[in-house]
Amino acid sequence: MRNIALIVSYDGTDYSGFQSQPGGNTIQDKLEQVISKLTGERVRLMGSGRTDAGVHARCQVVNFETSSTIPIERWAIALSTRLPNDIVVQSAYSVPDHFHSRRDALSKTYRYTINCNRMPDLFRRRYEFHHPTPLDLEAMRAGAAHLVGEHDFTSFTSPLSTKPSHVRTILETKLVHETRTEAEGLYANPIYNREWDERHYPGKTRGVIHLYVTGTGFLYNMVRIIAGTLIQIGESKIAPEAMPGILAARNRARSGPTAIPQGLSLWEVVYEHLPSGQ
Amino acid sequence: MRNIALIVSYDGTDYSGFQSQPGGNTIQDKLEQVISKLTGERVRLMGSGRTDAGVHARCQVVNFETSSTIPIERWAIALSTRLPNDIVVQSAYSVPDHFHSRRDALSKTYRYTINCNRMPDLFRRRYEFHHPTPLDLEAMRAGAAHLVGEHDFTSFTSPLSTKPSHVRTILETKLVHETRTEAEGLYANPIYNREWDERHYPGKTRGVIHLYVTGTGFLYNMVRIIAGTLIQIGESKIAPEAMPGILAARNRARSGPTAIPQGLSLWEVVYEHLPSGQ
């Protein structure tokens, strides 16, 4: 048997999440069906982690065992041409027998995208959260910085979580500002009023904010609750200095709402012996 | 009566084109319905030009007359919130009575996007043509340059065209190369083989090519046939020097195929007295 790892991208809009479900219509179900059809074997694959319904992936990593003799350089094209056009296998690698896409992941990065312009970006509307008023980016950065390190993230997961421990390690948080429409262009549009924005949203910024969160492991809904909390910090509803208290409370009621899934993408999974990125 | 101009963006994927049709389901129908609902008047609007079924617009310009007293700065938001989420009114302007969005357009720019990587870009797949082998960008630039100026574009329109004249003026053609995945990253992926590419596609490039065509007026399917012909030039099936002969032949059979609509967007319409761009 060979062990094969795939780097997979998907648009999660029309799926019930990554992990296989009785009803089907998950990314894992689609991949297993297509691999099984190609190899004639019943295949069970392992993903680096789940993604919720509606969440996307730039680089999800999965692996599976097969006795197929298809050369390694053929797998990505063979699978992609058989998959629906919202799932693409970017590349395939032969990996050692012991490779396990979830256990061997050194870190994972998720990206959550927030568009703070008045109008949604039509051509990226499936991949971002539209927040039509400006946000305080510096406050969000200060709030996010408090999450770095080993913490009990009970305040940042579903109260229904059955995990024995909610202690996880965040390695890095990063907020990147993309103006997309240059500031001058934006305020040349009469739907924007610079004075109004400056008076009503002092210190806040328009444009698009990408939140990157890198960690060694994540809880159910964790990045979406982090995003929802940072948005409330950006709205000045929560002070960035409140973050340590929210963590210490270990109480889901203390953090912000769970941000909608469409803004979230699994961005990168890092392994010792597998190239990362697309 | 007031004359109001709107700058409108749309994702044309699910529409039968811009111009109103008996069956409905066009951008014009949707806009007229929403404006009529907002104003209580029967409204007929004028667009800067048609776009085919499946073609998108970053900046289409339309105008209409109304006796509504809604302040000009409210229109864009009022209409956008009532429109389906694949149509957005970016801004609204009060224009002089004589303003006519088609006749007063000084120039229009269309963009056609071609992705030459082996795998489609999942998150932009609705807005580009996927051409999985590399193209000769310099040959395409040379071919496109022959189109600039006043020419009879009979070879670049549908044989069914009933226009009395096929003489049009192209002001500029521009091909912009976007690597999107940096070259090193691309060839780090085992589905790509630099030597294979160099041996089989000498002088050709991967990445994404945006073709911009600016002119004072366009014929039915003209930009898509230009794109289809330039793609054949990029594939070395047609020499760039053949372009003048193709124009002179005034024969649709001499040019390349009509490229699929999804790669095309109406990018910009320029007027003397209206801001352009988003």
Coordinates of C-alpha atoms in Angstrom, one line a residue:
Chain A
M1 CA 0.0 0.0 0.0
R2 CA 1.1 3.5 -0.8
N3 CA 0.3 6.6 1.3
I4 CA -0.6 9.6 -0.8
A5 CA -1.1 13.2 0.4
L6 CA -3.1 15.7 -1.6
I7 CA -3.3 19.5 -1.3
V8 CA -6.9 20.4 -2.0
S9 CA -8.7 23.7 -2.5
Y10 CA -12.4 24.1 -2.3
D11 CA -15.2 26.7 -2.3
G12 CA -17.2 25.5 0.6
T13 CA -20.3 27.6 -0.3
D14 CA -22.4 24.6 -1.5
Y15 CA -21.1 21.9 0.9
S16 CA -22.0 20.8 4.4
G17 CA -18.4 21.1 5.5
F18 CA -15.3 19.0 5.1
Q19 CA -16.1 15.9 7.2
S20 CA -18.1 13.0 5.9
Q21 CA -21.7 12.9 7.0
P22 CA -24.5 10.4 6.5
G23 CA -26.3 12.8 4.1
G24 CA -23.2 13.1 1.9
N25 CA -22.5 16.5 0.2
T26 CA -19.3 17.1 2.1
I27 CA -15.8 17.7 0.6
Q28 CA -14.5 14.4 2.1
D29 CA -17.4 12.4 0.5
K30 CA -16.8 14.0 -2.9
L31 CA -13.0 13.2 -2.7
E32 CA -13.5 9.7 -1.5
Q33 CA -16.1 9.0 -4.2
V34 CA -13.7 10.2 -7.0
I35 CA -10.7 8.5 -5.6
S36 CA -12.7 5.2 -5.3
K37 CA -13.9 5.6 -8.8
L38 CA -10.4 6.2 -10.1
T39 CA -8.7 3.3 -8.2
G40 CA -11.6 0.8 -7.9
E41 CA -10.9 0.6 -4.2
R42 CA -12.9 1.7 -1.2
V43 CA -10.9 4.6 0.1
R44 CA -11.1 6.4 3.5
L45 CA -9.2 9.6 3.7
M46 CA -7.9 11.7 6.6
G47 CA -8.0 15.5 6.6
S48 CA -5.7 17.9 8.5
G49 CA -8.9 19.1 10.3
R50 CA -12.6 19.8 9.7
T51 CA -14.0 22.9 8.2
D52 CA -17.6 23.9 8.9
A53 CA -20.4 24.2 6.4
G54 CA -19.7 27.1 4.1
V55 CA -16.0 27.5 5.0
H56 CA -13.5 27.4 2.2
A57 CA -9.9 26.0 1.9
R58 CA -7.0 27.4 -0.1
C59 CA -4.8 24.5 1.1
Q60 CA -6.4 21.6 2.9
V61 CA -4.2 18.6 3.2
V62 CA -5.6 15.0 3.2
N63 CA -4.0 11.6 2.9
F64 CA -5.1 8.1 2.1
E65 CA -3.7 4.6 1.4
T66 CA -4.1 2.9 -1.9
S67 CA -2.6 0.0 -3.9
S68 CA -3.1 1.9 -7.1
T69 CA 0.0 2.1 -9.3
I70 CA -1.0 5.5 -10.9
P71 CA 2.2 7.6 -11.1
I72 CA 2.3 10.3 -8.4
E73 CA 2.4 13.2 -11.0
R74 CA -0.9 12.1 -12.5
W75 CA -3.1 12.2 -9.4
A76 CA -3.8 15.9 -9.2
I77 CA -5.0 16.2 -12.8
A78 CA -6.8 12.9 -12.8
L79 CA -8.8 13.8 -9.6
S80 CA -9.4 17.5 -10.5
T81 CA -10.9 16.7 -13.9
R82 CA -13.4 14.2 -12.2
L83 CA -14.3 16.5 -9.3
P84 CA -17.0 19.2 -9.3
N85 CA -15.5 22.5 -10.4
D86 CA -15.6 24.0 -6.8
I87 CA -13.0 21.4 -5.6
V88 CA -9.5 21.3 -7.0
V89 CA -6.6 18.9 -6.1
Q90 CA -3.6 21.2 -6.5
S91 CA -0.9 18.6 -6.1
A92 CA -0.2 15.1 -4.8
Y93 CA 2.8 13.7 -2.9
S94 CA 4.0 10.2 -2.0
V95 CA 4.5 10.3 1.8
P96 CA 6.0 7.8 4.3
D97 CA 3.7 5.1 5.6
H98 CA 3.4 6.8 9.0
F99 CA 2.4 10.2 7.6
H100 CA -1.0 11.3 9.1
S101 CA -2.4 14.6 7.8
R102 CA -4.0 15.6 11.2
R103 CA -1.4 14.3 13.7
D104 CA 1.7 15.4 11.8
A105 CA 0.5 19.0 11.1
L106 CA 2.9 21.3 12.8
S107 CA 0.6 24.3 12.5
K108 CA -2.5 25.5 10.6
T109 CA -3.3 29.0 9.5
Y110 CA -6.9 30.2 8.9
R111 CA -7.8 33.5 7.2
Y112 CA -11.0 35.5 8.0
T113 CA -11.8 38.3 5.6
I114 CA -13.9 41.4 6.5
N115 CA -14.9 44.0 3.8
C116 CA -15.5 47.4 5.5
N117 CA -16.6 49.3 2.4
R118 CA -20.2 50.4 2.1
M119 CA -20.9 48.1 -0.8
P120 CA -20.0 44.4 -1.0
D121 CA -17.3 43.4 -3.5
L122 CA -19.5 41.6 -6.0
F123 CA -16.8 39.3 -7.3
R124 CA -15.6 38.2 -3.9
R125 CA -18.9 38.2 -2.1
R126 CA -18.8 34.4 -1.5
Y127 CA -15.5 34.7 0.3
E128 CA -15.8 37.6 2.7
F129 CA -17.9 39.1 5.4
H130 CA -19.4 42.4 4.5
H131 CA -19.3 44.9 7.4
P132 CA -20.5 48.2 5.9
T133 CA -18.9 50.5 8.5
P134 CA -15.2 51.1 9.2
L135 CA -13.4 49.2 11.9
D136 CA -10.5 50.2 14.3
L137 CA -7.7 48.1 12.9
E138 CA -5.2 49.0 15.6
A139 CA -7.6 48.0 18.3
M140 CA -8.2 44.7 16.6
R141 CA -4.5 44.1 16.3
A142 CA -4.0 44.8 20.0
G143 CA -6.9 42.5 20.9
A144 CA -5.6 39.7 18.7
A145 CA -2.1 39.9 20.2
H146 CA -3.5 38.8 23.6
L147 CA -4.5 35.5 22.0
V148 CA -1.0 34.5 21.2
G149 CA 0.4 31.8 23.4
E150 CA -1.0 28.8 25.3
H151 CA -4.5 29.5 26.7
D152 CA -7.7 27.8 27.7
F153 CA -10.0 28.8 24.8
T154 CA -13.3 27.8 26.4
S155 CA -14.6 31.3 25.8
F156 CA -13.8 30.8 22.1
T157 CA -15.6 27.5 21.4
S158 CA -19.1 26.2 21.3
P159 CA -20.6 25.4 24.8
L160 CA -21.5 22.1 23.2
S161 CA -17.8 21.1 22.8
T162 CA -17.1 17.7 24.3
K163 CA -13.3 18.0 24.0
P164 CA -11.5 17.0 27.3
S165 CA -9.3 20.1 27.1
H166 CA -9.8 23.5 25.6
V167 CA -6.1 24.5 26.0
R168 CA -4.6 25.4 22.6
T169 CA -1.6 27.3 21.4
I170 CA -1.9 30.3 19.0
L171 CA 1.5 30.9 17.4
E172 CA 0.7 34.2 15.5
T173 CA -2.2 36.5 14.7
K174 CA -1.8 39.0 11.8
L175 CA -4.2 41.6 10.5
V176 CA -3.5 42.8 6.9
H177 CA -5.2 45.8 5.5
E178 CA -6.0 45.7 1.8
T179 CA -7.5 48.9 0.4
R180 CA -8.6 47.2 -2.8
T181 CA -10.2 50.5 -3.9
E182 CA -7.5 53.1 -3.2
A183 CA -8.6 55.6 -0.6
E184 CA -8.9 58.6 -3.0
G185 CA -11.1 56.5 -5.4
L186 CA -13.3 55.4 -2.5
Y187 CA -14.0 58.9 -1.4
A188 CA -14.5 60.2 -4.9
N189 CA -17.6 58.0 -4.9
P190 CA -20.5 60.2 -3.5
I191 CA -21.8 57.2 -1.5
Y192 CA -18.8 57.9 0.8
N193 CA -18.4 61.0 2.9
R194 CA -14.9 61.3 4.4
E195 CA -16.1 63.9 7.1
W196 CA -19.0 61.7 8.1
D197 CA -16.7 58.7 8.4
E198 CA -14.1 60.7 10.4
R199 CA -16.8 62.1 12.7
H200 CA -18.8 58.9 13.3
Y201 CA -15.9 56.4 13.1
P202 CA -12.8 58.2 14.4
G203 CA -9.7 56.2 14.0
K204 CA -11.5 53.5 12.0
T205 CA -10.7 52.4 8.6
R206 CA -12.5 51.2 5.4
G207 CA -11.1 48.7 3.0
V208 CA -10.7 45.0 3.5
I209 CA -9.1 43.3 6.6
H210 CA -7.6 39.9 6.4
L211 CA -7.2 38.2 9.8
Y212 CA -4.7 35.4 9.8
V213 CA -4.6 33.1 12.8
T214 CA -1.9 30.4 13.1
G215 CA -2.0 27.7 15.8
T216 CA -1.1 24.2 16.5
G217 CA -4.7 23.2 17.0
F218 CA -8.2 24.7 16.9
L219 CA -11.5 24.1 18.7
Y220 CA -14.9 24.0 17.0
N221 CA -15.9 27.5 15.8
M222 CA -12.7 28.9 17.4
V223 CA -11.6 31.2 14.6
R224 CA -15.1 32.4 13.8
I225 CA -15.6 33.4 17.5
I226 CA -12.2 35.1 17.5
A227 CA -13.2 37.0 14.3
G228 CA -16.6 37.9 15.8
T229 CA -14.9 39.2 19.0
L230 CA -12.3 41.2 17.1
I231 CA -15.0 42.7 15.0
Q232 CA -16.7 43.9 18.2
I233 CA -13.3 45.3 19.3
G234 CA -13.0 47.0 15.9
E235 CA -16.5 48.5 16.5
S236 CA -15.3 49.8 20.0
K237 CA -17.9 47.6 21.7
I238 CA -15.2 45.7 23.5
A239 CA -11.8 47.1 24.5
P240 CA -8.7 45.2 23.3
E241 CA -7.6 45.1 27.0
A242 CA -10.7 43.1 27.8
M243 CA -9.3 40.1 25.9
P244 CA -7.2 38.6 28.8
G245 CA -10.4 38.7 31.0
I246 CA -12.5 37.1 28.3
L247 CA -9.9 34.2 28.0
A248 CA -9.7 33.9 31.8
A249 CA -13.5 33.7 32.2
R250 CA -13.7 30.4 30.3
N251 CA -17.2 31.4 29.4
R252 CA -18.6 31.5 25.8
A253 CA -21.0 34.3 26.9
R254 CA -18.1 36.7 27.4
S255 CA -16.7 36.7 23.8
G256 CA -18.3 38.1 20.6
P257 CA -20.7 36.3 18.2
T258 CA -19.7 33.5 15.8
A259 CA -18.8 35.3 12.6
I260 CA -20.5 33.8 9.5
P261 CA -18.7 30.9 7.8
Q262 CA -18.3 32.4 4.3
G263 CA -15.5 34.7 5.4
L264 CA -13.3 31.9 6.6
S265 CA -10.7 29.9 4.7
L266 CA -8.2 27.2 5.8
W267 CA -5.2 29.0 4.4
E268 CA -2.2 26.7 5.0
V269 CA -1.1 23.6 6.9
V270 CA 2.6 23.2 7.7
Y271 CA 4.4 19.8 7.9
E272 CA 8.0 18.9 8.4
H273 CA 8.3 17.0 5.1
L274 CA 5.6 18.4 2.8
P275 CA 5.8 21.7 0.9
S276 CA 3.3 24.3 2.1
G277 CA 1.4 26.8 0.1
Q278 CA -0.1 26.3 -3.4
Chain B
M1 CA -38.1 65.2 -14.3
R2 CA -34.6 64.4 -13.2
N3 CA -32.0 62.5 -15.1
I4 CA -30.0 60.1 -13.0
A5 CA -26.9 58.1 -13.9
L6 CA -25.9 54.9 -12.0
I7 CA -22.6 53.1 -12.0
V8 CA -23.6 49.4 -11.8
S9 CA -21.5 46.2 -11.2
Y10 CA -22.8 42.8 -11.9
D11 CA -21.8 39.1 -12.0
G12 CA -23.5 38.1 -15.2
T13 CA -23.2 34.3 -14.6
D14 CA -26.9 33.8 -13.9
Y15 CA -28.3 36.4 -16.3
S16 CA -29.4 36.4 -20.0
G17 CA -27.3 39.5 -20.6
F18 CA -27.8 43.2 -20.0
Q19 CA -30.5 44.1 -22.3
S20 CA -34.2 43.6 -21.5
Q21 CA -35.8 40.5 -23.1
P22 CA -39.4 39.2 -23.1
G23 CA -38.4 36.3 -20.8
G24 CA -36.9 38.7 -18.2
N25 CA -33.9 37.6 -16.2
T26 CA -31.7 40.4 -17.6
I27 CA -29.7 43.0 -15.7
Q28 CA -31.9 45.8 -17.2
D29 CA -35.1 44.0 -16.2
K30 CA -33.8 43.6 -12.6
L31 CA -32.7 47.3 -12.4
E32 CA -36.0 48.6 -13.9
Q33 CA -38.1 46.5 -11.5
V34 CA -36.2 47.7 -8.5
I35 CA -36.2 51.4 -9.6
S36 CA -40.0 51.1 -10.4
K37 CA -40.7 49.6 -7.0
L38 CA -38.7 52.4 -5.2
T39 CA -40.2 55.3 -7.2
G40 CA -43.7 54.0 -7.9
E41 CA -43.1 55.0 -11.5
R42 CA -42.7 52.9 -14.6
V43 CA -39.0 53.5 -15.5
R44 CA -37.2 52.7 -18.7
L45 CA -33.4 52.8 -18.5
M46 CA -30.6 53.3 -21.0
G47 CA -27.3 51.4 -20.7
S48 CA -23.9 52.4 -22.2
G49 CA -24.1 49.2 -24.2
R50 CA -25.2 45.6 -24.1
T51 CA -23.3 42.8 -22.5
D52 CA -24.0 39.2 -23.6
A53 CA -25.4 36.4 -21.4
G54 CA -22.7 35.4 -18.8
V55 CA -20.6 38.6 -19.3
H56 CA -19.9 40.6 -16.2
A57 CA -19.5 44.4 -15.6
R58 CA -17.2 46.1 -13.1
C59 CA -18.6 49.5 -14.2
Q60 CA -21.7 49.6 -16.5
V61 CA -23.3 53.0 -16.7
V62 CA -27.0 53.5 -17.1
N63 CA -29.4 56.5 -16.9
F64 CA -33.1 57.0 -16.5
E65 CA -35.6 59.8 -15.9
T66 CA -37.6 60.1 -12.7
S67 CA -39.8 62.6 -10.9
S68 CA -38.8 61.0 -7.6
T69 CA -37.4 63.4 -4.9
I70 CA -35.1 60.8 -3.3
P71 CA -31.8 62.7 -2.6
I72 CA -29.1 61.7 -5.0
E73 CA -26.8 60.3 -2.3
R74 CA -29.4 57.8 -1.2
W75 CA -30.0 56.0 -4.5
A76 CA -27.0 53.7 -4.6
I77 CA -27.7 52.2 -1.2
A78 CA -31.5 52.1 -1.6
L79 CA -31.2 50.2 -4.9
S80 CA -28.4 47.9 -3.9
T81 CA -30.2 46.7 -0.8
R82 CA -33.2 45.8 -2.9
L83 CA -31.3 44.1 -5.8
P84 CA -30.2 40.4 -5.8
N85 CA -26.7 40.1 -4.4
D86 CA -25.0 39.7 -7.8
I87 CA -25.9 43.2 -8.9
V88 CA -24.6 46.3 -7.0
V89 CA -25.2 50.0 -7.7
Q90 CA -21.9 51.5 -6.8
S91 CA -22.9 55.2 -7.1
A92 CA -25.5 57.6 -8.5
Y93 CA -25.2 61.0 -10.1
S94 CA -27.6 63.8 -11.1
V95 CA -26.8 64.4 -14.8
P96 CA -28.0 67.1 -17.3
D97 CA -31.3 66.4 -19.1
H98 CA -29.4 65.7 -22.3
F99 CA -27.1 63.0 -20.8
H100 CA -27.4 59.7 -22.6
S101 CA -25.3 56.8 -21.3
R102 CA -24.8 55.2 -24.7
R103 CA -24.4 58.2 -27.0
D104 CA -22.3 60.3 -24.6
A105 CA -19.8 57.5 -23.9
L106 CA -16.4 58.7 -25.1
S107 CA -14.8 55.3 -24.8
K108 CA -15.4 51.9 -23.3
T109 CA -12.9 49.4 -21.9
Y110 CA -13.5 45.6 -21.8
R111 CA -11.3 43.2 -19.9
Y112 CA -10.9 39.5 -21.0
T113 CA -9.1 37.3 -18.5
I114 CA -7.2 34.1 -19.4
N115 CA -5.7 31.8 -16.7
C116 CA -2.8 29.7 -18.2
N117 CA -2.0 27.6 -15.1
R118 CA -2.7 23.9 -15.2
M119 CA -5.4 24.2 -12.5
P120 CA -8.3 26.7 -12.6
D121 CA -8.3 29.4 -9.9
L122 CA -11.2 28.1 -7.8
F123 CA -12.1 31.4 -6.3
R124 CA -12.1 33.3 -9.6
R125 CA -13.4 30.5 -11.8
R126 CA -16.6 32.4 -12.7
Y127 CA -14.6 35.4 -14.0
E128 CA -11.9 33.9 -16.2
F129 CA -11.2 31.5 -19.1
H130 CA -9.1 28.6 -18.1
H131 CA -6.5 27.7 -20.7
P132 CA -4.4 25.0 -19.1
T133 CA -1.3 25.5 -21.4
P134 CA 1.0 28.5 -21.6
L135 CA 0.6 31.3 -24.2
D136 CA 3.1 33.5 -26.1
L137 CA 2.3 36.8 -24.4
E138 CA 4.6 38.8 -26.7
A139 CA 3.0 37.4 -29.9
M140 CA -0.4 38.3 -28.4
R141 CA 0.7 41.8 -27.7
A142 CA 2.0 42.2 -31.3
G143 CA -1.2 40.8 -32.7
A144 CA -3.4 43.1 -30.5
A145 CA -1.4 46.1 -31.6
H146 CA -2.5 45.7 -35.2
L147 CA -6.1 46.2 -34.0
V148 CA -5.5 49.8 -32.8
G149 CA -7.0 52.5 -35.1
E150 CA -10.0 52.7 -37.3
H151 CA -10.8 49.4 -39.1
D152 CA -13.6 47.5 -40.6
F153 CA -14.2 44.8 -38.0
T154 CA -16.4 42.5 -40.1
S155 CA -14.0 39.6 -39.4
F156 CA -14.6 40.3 -35.7
T157 CA -18.3 40.2 -35.4
S158 CA -21.1 37.7 -35.9
P159 CA -22.0 37.0 -39.5
L160 CA -25.6 37.7 -38.3
S161 CA -24.8 41.4 -37.5
T162 CA -27.3 43.8 -39.2
K163 CA -25.3 46.9 -38.4
P164 CA -25.0 49.2 -41.5
S165 CA -21.3 49.7 -40.9
H166 CA -18.6 47.5 -39.2
V167 CA -16.1 50.3 -39.0
R168 CA -15.0 50.9 -35.4
T169 CA -12.1 52.6 -33.7
I170 CA -9.9 50.8 -31.1
L171 CA -8.0 53.3 -29.0
E172 CA -5.8 50.9 -27.1
T173 CA -5.1 47.3 -26.4
K174 CA -3.1 46.2 -23.4
L175 CA -2.1 42.8 -22.1
V176 CA -1.2 42.6 -18.4
H177 CA 0.5 39.5 -17.0
E178 CA -0.4 38.6 -13.4
T179 CA 1.6 35.7 -12.1
R180 CA -0.8 35.3 -9.1
T181 CA 1.2 32.2 -8.0
E182 CA 4.8 33.4 -8.1
A183 CA 6.8 31.4 -10.6
E184 CA 9.0 29.6 -8.1
G185 CA 5.9 28.5 -6.2
L186 CA 4.3 27.3 -9.4
Y187 CA 7.2 25.1 -10.4
A188 CA 7.6 23.8 -6.8
N189 CA 4.3 22.1 -7.4
P190 CA 5.0 18.6 -8.9
I191 CA 2.1 19.0 -11.4
Y192 CA 4.3 21.6 -13.2
N193 CA 7.5 20.6 -14.9
R194 CA 9.6 23.6 -16.0
E195 CA 11.6 21.6 -18.6
W196 CA 8.5 20.1 -20.1
D197 CA 6.9 23.6 -20.3
E198 CA 10.1 25.1 -21.9
R199 CA 10.5 22.3 -24.4
H200 CA 6.9 22.0 -25.4
Y201 CA 5.9 25.7 -25.1
P202 CA 9.1 27.7 -25.9
G203 CA 8.7 31.4 -25.2
K204 CA 5.2 30.9 -23.7
T205 CA 4.2 31.9 -20.3
R206 CA 1.9 30.6 -17.5
G207 CA 0.1 32.8 -15.0
V208 CA -3.0 35.0 -15.8
I209 CA -3.3 37.3 -18.7
H210 CA -5.7 40.3 -18.7
L211 CA -6.5 41.7 -22.1
Y212 CA -7.9 45.2 -22.0
V213 CA -9.5 46.6 -25.2
T214 CA -10.5 50.3 -25.3
G215 CA -12.6 51.6 -28.1
T216 CA -15.3 54.1 -29.0
G217 CA -17.7 51.4 -30.0
F218 CA -18.0 47.7 -30.3
L219 CA -19.8 45.2 -32.5
Y220 CA -21.7 42.1 -31.3
N221 CA -19.2 39.5 -29.9
M222 CA -16.3 41.7 -31.0
V223 CA -14.1 41.5 -27.9
R224 CA -14.8 37.8 -27.5
I225 CA -13.7 37.1 -31.1
I226 CA -10.6 39.4 -30.5
A227 CA -9.8 37.3 -27.4
G228 CA -10.3 34.0 -29.3
T229 CA -8.1 35.2 -32.1
L230 CA -5.4 36.4 -29.7
I231 CA -5.5 33.1 -27.9
Q232 CA -4.8 31.3 -31.2
I233 CA -1.9 33.7 -31.7
G234 CA -0.7 32.9 -28.2
E235 CA -0.9 29.2 -29.1
S236 CA 1.2 29.9 -32.3
K237 CA -1.7 28.7 -34.5
I238 CA -1.9 32.2 -36.1
A239 CA 1.1 34.5 -36.6
P240 CA 0.7 38.0 -35.1
E241 CA 1.5 39.4 -38.6
A242 CA -1.6 37.7 -40.0
M243 CA -3.8 40.2 -38.1
P244 CA -3.8 42.9 -40.8
G245 CA -4.9 40.3 -43.4
I246 CA -7.6 39.0 -41.1
L247 CA -9.0 42.5 -40.8
A248 CA -8.7 43.2 -44.5
A249 CA -10.5 39.9 -45.4
R250 CA -13.8 41.2 -43.7
N251 CA -14.6 37.5 -43.2
R252 CA -15.6 36.0 -39.9
A253 CA -14.1 32.7 -41.0
R254 CA -10.6 34.1 -41.0
S255 CA -10.5 35.1 -37.3
G256 CA -10.4 32.8 -34.2
P257 CA -13.3 31.3 -32.2
T258 CA -15.6 33.4 -30.0
A259 CA -14.1 33.1 -26.5
I260 CA -16.5 32.0 -23.7
P261 CA -18.4 34.8 -22.1
Q262 CA -17.4 34.2 -18.5
G263 CA -13.9 35.7 -19.1
L264 CA -15.3 39.1 -20.2
S265 CA -16.1 42.1 -18.1
L266 CA -17.2 45.6 -19.1
W267 CA -14.4 47.4 -17.2
E268 CA -14.9 51.1 -17.6
V269 CA -17.0 53.7 -19.5
V270 CA -15.6 57.2 -19.9
Y271 CA -17.7 60.3 -20.2
E272 CA -16.8 64.0 -20.3
H273 CA -18.7 64.8 -17.1
L274 CA -19.0 61.7 -15.1
P275 CA -16.3 60.2 -12.8
S276 CA -15.0 56.8 -14.1
G277 CA -13.9 53.8 -12.2
Q278 CA -15.4 52.6 -8.9

